[in-house]
Coordinates of N, CA and C and ligand atoms in Angstrom, one line a residue:
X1032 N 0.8 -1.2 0.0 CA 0.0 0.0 0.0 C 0.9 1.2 0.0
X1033 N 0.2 2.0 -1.1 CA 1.7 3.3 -0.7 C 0.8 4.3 -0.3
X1034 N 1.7 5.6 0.1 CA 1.7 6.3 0.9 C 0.0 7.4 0.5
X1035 N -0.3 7.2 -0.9 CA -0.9 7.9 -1.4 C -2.4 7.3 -1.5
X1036 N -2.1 6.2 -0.9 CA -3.5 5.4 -1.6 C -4.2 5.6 -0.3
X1037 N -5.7 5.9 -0.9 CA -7.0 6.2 -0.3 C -7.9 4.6 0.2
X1038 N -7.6 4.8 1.3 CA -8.3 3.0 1.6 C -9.6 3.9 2.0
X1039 N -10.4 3.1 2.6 CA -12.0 3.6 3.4 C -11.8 4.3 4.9
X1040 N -10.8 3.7 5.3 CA -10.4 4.6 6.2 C -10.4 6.3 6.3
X1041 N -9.2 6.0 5.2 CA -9.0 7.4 5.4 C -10.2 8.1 4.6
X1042 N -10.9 7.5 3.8 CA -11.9 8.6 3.0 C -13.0 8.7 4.2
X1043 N -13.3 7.5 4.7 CA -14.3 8.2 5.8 C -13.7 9.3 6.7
X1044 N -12.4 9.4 7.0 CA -11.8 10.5 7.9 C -12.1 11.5 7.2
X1045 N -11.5 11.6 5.8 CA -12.1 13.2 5.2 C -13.1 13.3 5.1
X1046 N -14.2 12.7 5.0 CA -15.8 12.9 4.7 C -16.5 13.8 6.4
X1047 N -15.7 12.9 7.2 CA -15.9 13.6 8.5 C -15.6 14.8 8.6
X1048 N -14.1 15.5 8.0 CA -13.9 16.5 8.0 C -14.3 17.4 7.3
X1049 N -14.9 17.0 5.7 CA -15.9 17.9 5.2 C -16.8 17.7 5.2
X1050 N -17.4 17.5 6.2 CA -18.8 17.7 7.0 C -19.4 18.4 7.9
X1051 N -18.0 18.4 8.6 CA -18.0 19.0 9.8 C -17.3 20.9 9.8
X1052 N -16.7 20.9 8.3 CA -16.4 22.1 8.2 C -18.0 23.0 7.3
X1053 N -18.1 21.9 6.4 CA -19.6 22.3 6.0 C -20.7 22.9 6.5
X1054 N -20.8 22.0 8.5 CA -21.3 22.6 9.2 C -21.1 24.0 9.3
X1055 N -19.8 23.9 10.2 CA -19.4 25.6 10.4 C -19.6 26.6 9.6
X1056 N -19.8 26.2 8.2 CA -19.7 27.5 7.1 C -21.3 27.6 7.1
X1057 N -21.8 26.0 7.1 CA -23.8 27.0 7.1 C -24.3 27.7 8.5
X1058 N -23.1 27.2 9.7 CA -23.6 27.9 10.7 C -23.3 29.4 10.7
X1059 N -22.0 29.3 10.1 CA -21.5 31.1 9.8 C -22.7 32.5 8.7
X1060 N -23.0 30.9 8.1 CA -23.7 32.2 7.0 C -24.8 32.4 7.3
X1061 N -25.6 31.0 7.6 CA -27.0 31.1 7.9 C -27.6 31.3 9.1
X1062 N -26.2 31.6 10.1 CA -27.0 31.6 11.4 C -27.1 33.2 12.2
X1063 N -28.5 32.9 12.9 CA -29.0 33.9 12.9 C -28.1 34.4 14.1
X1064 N -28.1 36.0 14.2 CA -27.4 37.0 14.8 C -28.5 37.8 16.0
X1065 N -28.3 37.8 17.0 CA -29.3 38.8 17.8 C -29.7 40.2 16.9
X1066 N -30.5 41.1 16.6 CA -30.9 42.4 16.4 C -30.6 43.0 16.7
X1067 N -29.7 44.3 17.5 CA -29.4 44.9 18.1 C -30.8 45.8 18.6
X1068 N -30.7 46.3 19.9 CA -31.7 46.9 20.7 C -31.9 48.3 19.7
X1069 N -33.0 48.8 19.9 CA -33.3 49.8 18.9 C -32.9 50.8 19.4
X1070 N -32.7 50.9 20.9 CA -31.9 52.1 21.8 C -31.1 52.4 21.1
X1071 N -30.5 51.1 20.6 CA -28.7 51.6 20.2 C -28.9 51.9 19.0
X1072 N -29.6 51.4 17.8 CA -29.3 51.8 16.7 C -30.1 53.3 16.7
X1073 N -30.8 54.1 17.2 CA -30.8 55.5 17.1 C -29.8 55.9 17.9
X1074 N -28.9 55.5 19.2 CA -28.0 56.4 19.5 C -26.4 56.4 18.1
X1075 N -26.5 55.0 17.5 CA -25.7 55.3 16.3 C -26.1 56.2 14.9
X1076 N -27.5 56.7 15.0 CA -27.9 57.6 14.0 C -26.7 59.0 14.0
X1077 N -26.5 59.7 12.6 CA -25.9 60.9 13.0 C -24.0 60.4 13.3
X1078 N -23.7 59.9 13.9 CA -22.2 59.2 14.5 C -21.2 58.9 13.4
X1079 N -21.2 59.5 12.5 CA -20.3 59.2 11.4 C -19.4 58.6 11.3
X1080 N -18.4 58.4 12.3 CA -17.4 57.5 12.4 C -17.4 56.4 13.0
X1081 N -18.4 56.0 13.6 CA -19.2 54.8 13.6 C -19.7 53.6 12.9
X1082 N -20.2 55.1 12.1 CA -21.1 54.2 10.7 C -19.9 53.7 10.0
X1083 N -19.0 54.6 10.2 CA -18.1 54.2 9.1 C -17.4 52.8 9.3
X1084 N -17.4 52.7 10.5 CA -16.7 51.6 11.2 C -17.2 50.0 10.9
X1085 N -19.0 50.5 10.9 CA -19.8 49.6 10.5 C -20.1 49.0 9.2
X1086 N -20.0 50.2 8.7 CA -19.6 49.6 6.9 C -18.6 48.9 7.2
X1087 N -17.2 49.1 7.1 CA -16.9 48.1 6.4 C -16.2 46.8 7.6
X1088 N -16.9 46.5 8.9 CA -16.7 45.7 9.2 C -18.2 44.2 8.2
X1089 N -19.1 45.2 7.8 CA -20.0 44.7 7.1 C -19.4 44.0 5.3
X1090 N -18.4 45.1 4.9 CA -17.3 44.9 4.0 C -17.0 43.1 4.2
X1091 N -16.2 43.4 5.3 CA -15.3 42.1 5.3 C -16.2 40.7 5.4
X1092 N -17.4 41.0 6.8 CA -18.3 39.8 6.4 C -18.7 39.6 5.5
X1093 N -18.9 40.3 3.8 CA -19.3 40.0 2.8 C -18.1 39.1 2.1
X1094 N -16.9 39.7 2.2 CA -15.4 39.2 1.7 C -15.4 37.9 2.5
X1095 N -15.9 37.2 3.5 CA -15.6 36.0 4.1 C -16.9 35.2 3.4
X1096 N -17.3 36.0 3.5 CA -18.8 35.1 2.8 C -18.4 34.1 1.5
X1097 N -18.1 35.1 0.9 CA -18.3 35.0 -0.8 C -17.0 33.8 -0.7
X1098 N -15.8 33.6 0.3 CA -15.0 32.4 0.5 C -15.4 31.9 1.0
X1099 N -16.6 31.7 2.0 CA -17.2 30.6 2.3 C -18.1 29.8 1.3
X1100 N -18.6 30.5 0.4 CA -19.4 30.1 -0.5 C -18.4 29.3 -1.4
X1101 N -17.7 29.6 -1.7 CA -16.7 28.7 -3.0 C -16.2 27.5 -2.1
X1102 N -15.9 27.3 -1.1 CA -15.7 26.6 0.3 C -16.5 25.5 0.2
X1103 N -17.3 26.2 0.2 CA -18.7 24.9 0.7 C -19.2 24.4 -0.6
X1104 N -19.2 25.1 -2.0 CA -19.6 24.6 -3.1 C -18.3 23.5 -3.3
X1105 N -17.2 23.6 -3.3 CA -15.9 22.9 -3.3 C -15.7 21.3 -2.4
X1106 N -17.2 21.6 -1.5 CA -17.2 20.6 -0.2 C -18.1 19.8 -1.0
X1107 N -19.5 20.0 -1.5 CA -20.4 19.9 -2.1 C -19.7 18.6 -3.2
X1108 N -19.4 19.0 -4.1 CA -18.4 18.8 -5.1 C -17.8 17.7 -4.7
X1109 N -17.0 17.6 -3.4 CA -16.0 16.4 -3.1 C -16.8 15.6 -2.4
X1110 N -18.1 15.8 -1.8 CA -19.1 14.8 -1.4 C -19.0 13.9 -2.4
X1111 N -19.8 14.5 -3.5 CA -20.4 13.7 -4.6 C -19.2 12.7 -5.2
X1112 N -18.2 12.9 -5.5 CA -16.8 12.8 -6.2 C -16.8 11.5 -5.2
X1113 N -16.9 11.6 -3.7 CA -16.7 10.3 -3.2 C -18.0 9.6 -3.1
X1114 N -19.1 9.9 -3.1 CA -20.4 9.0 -4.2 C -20.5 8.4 -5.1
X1115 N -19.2 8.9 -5.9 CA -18.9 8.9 -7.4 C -17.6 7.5 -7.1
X1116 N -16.6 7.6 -6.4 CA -16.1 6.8 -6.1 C -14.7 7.4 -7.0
X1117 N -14.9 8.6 -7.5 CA -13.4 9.3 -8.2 C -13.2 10.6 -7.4
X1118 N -13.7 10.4 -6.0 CA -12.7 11.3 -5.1 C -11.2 11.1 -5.1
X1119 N -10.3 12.3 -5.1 CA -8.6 12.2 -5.2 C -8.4 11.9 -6.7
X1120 N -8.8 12.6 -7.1 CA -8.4 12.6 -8.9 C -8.5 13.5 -9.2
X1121 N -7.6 13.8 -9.9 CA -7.5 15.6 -10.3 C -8.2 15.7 -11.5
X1122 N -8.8 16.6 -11.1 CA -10.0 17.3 -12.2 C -9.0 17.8 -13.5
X1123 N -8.2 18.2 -13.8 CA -7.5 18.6 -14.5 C -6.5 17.7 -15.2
X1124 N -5.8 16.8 -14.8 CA -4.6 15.9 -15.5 C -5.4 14.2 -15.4
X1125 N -6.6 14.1 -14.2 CA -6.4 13.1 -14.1 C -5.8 11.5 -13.1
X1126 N -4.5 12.6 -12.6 CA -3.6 11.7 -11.6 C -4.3 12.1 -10.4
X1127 N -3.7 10.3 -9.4 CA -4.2 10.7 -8.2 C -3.7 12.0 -7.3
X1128 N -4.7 13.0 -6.7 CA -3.9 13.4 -5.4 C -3.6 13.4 -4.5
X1129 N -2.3 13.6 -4.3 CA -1.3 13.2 -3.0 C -2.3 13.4 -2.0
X1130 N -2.4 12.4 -0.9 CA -2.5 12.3 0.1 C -2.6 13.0 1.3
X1131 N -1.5 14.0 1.4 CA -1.2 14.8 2.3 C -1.9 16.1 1.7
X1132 N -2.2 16.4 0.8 CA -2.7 17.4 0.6 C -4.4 17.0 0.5
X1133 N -4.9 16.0 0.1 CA -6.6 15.8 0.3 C -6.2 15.9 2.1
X1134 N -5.6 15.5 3.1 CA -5.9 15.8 4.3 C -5.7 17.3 4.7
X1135 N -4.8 18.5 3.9 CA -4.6 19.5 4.5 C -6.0 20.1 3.7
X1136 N -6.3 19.9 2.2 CA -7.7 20.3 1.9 C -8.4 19.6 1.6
X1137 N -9.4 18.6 2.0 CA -9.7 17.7 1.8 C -11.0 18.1 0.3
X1138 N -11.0 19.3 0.6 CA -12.2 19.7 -0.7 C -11.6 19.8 -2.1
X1139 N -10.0 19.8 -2.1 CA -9.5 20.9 -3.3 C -9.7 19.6 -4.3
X1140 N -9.6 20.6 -5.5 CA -10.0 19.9 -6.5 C -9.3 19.3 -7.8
X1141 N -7.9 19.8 -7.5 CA -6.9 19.7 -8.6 C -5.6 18.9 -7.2
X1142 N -4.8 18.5 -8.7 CA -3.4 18.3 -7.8 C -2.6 19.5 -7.4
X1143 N -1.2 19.0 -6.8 CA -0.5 20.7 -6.7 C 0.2 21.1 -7.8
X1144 N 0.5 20.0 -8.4 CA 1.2 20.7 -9.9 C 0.3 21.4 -10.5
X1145 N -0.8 20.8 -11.1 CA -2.1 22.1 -11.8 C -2.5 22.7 -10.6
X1146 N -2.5 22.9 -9.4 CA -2.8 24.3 -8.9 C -1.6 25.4 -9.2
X1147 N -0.4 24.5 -9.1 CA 0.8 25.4 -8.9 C 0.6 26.8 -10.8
X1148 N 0.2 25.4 -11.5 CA 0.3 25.8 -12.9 C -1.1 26.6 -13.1
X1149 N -2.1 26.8 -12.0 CA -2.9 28.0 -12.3 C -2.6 29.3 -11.6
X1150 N -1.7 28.8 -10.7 CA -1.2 30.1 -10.3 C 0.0 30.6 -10.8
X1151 N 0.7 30.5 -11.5 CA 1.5 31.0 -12.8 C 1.0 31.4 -14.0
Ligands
ZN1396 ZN1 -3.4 17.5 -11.8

């Protein structure tokens, strides 16, 4: 058995872990947030640098979103892939992927040479 091969083992270990990260990202997006008291949001009316503060911490939760979304479509994807029974095969060349890297991303969807070669 070499170092790279996917027994049941380890693919139930990744399936765990993208499941469990799956969780987190619908709990991030879809979960609901308290309201803020209405006291406060008229003493923030007028406050200009407040608001401002508020934009764009509002900014960034958009910017995490939009990576959580590609995240979780990416998890989505590697569900099926191991339904499919061609999880760890690079969408691109074909060859298996290394091992160590389905455990550091268990969702990604290329090897590291065609990632390396889309980031060049
Ligand atoms: Zn490849």
């Amino acid at each position: 058995m070499s170092d790279s091969e996917l027994d049941a083992t380890v693919l139930a270990a990744l399936k765990e872990v993208l499941l469990k990260k799956r969780g987190e990202i619908l709990v991030t997006t879809t979960g609901t947030r308290p309201l803020p008291a209405s006291a406060d949001v008229n003493s923030r009316q007028g406050d200009l640098a407040d608001q401002a503060s508020g934009n764009n911490e509002v900014h960034i939760q958009l910017k995490l979103k939009q990576t959580d979304a590609k995240i979780l479509q990416a998890i989505e994807e590697a569900l099926v892939r191991m339904e499919k029974g061609t999880y760890g095969i690079c969408r691109d060349c074909g060859e298996p992927i290394a091992r160590a890297r389905l455990e550091a991303i268990p969702w990604t969807r290329v090897c590291i040479s065609c990632k390396q070669k889309q980031n060049t």
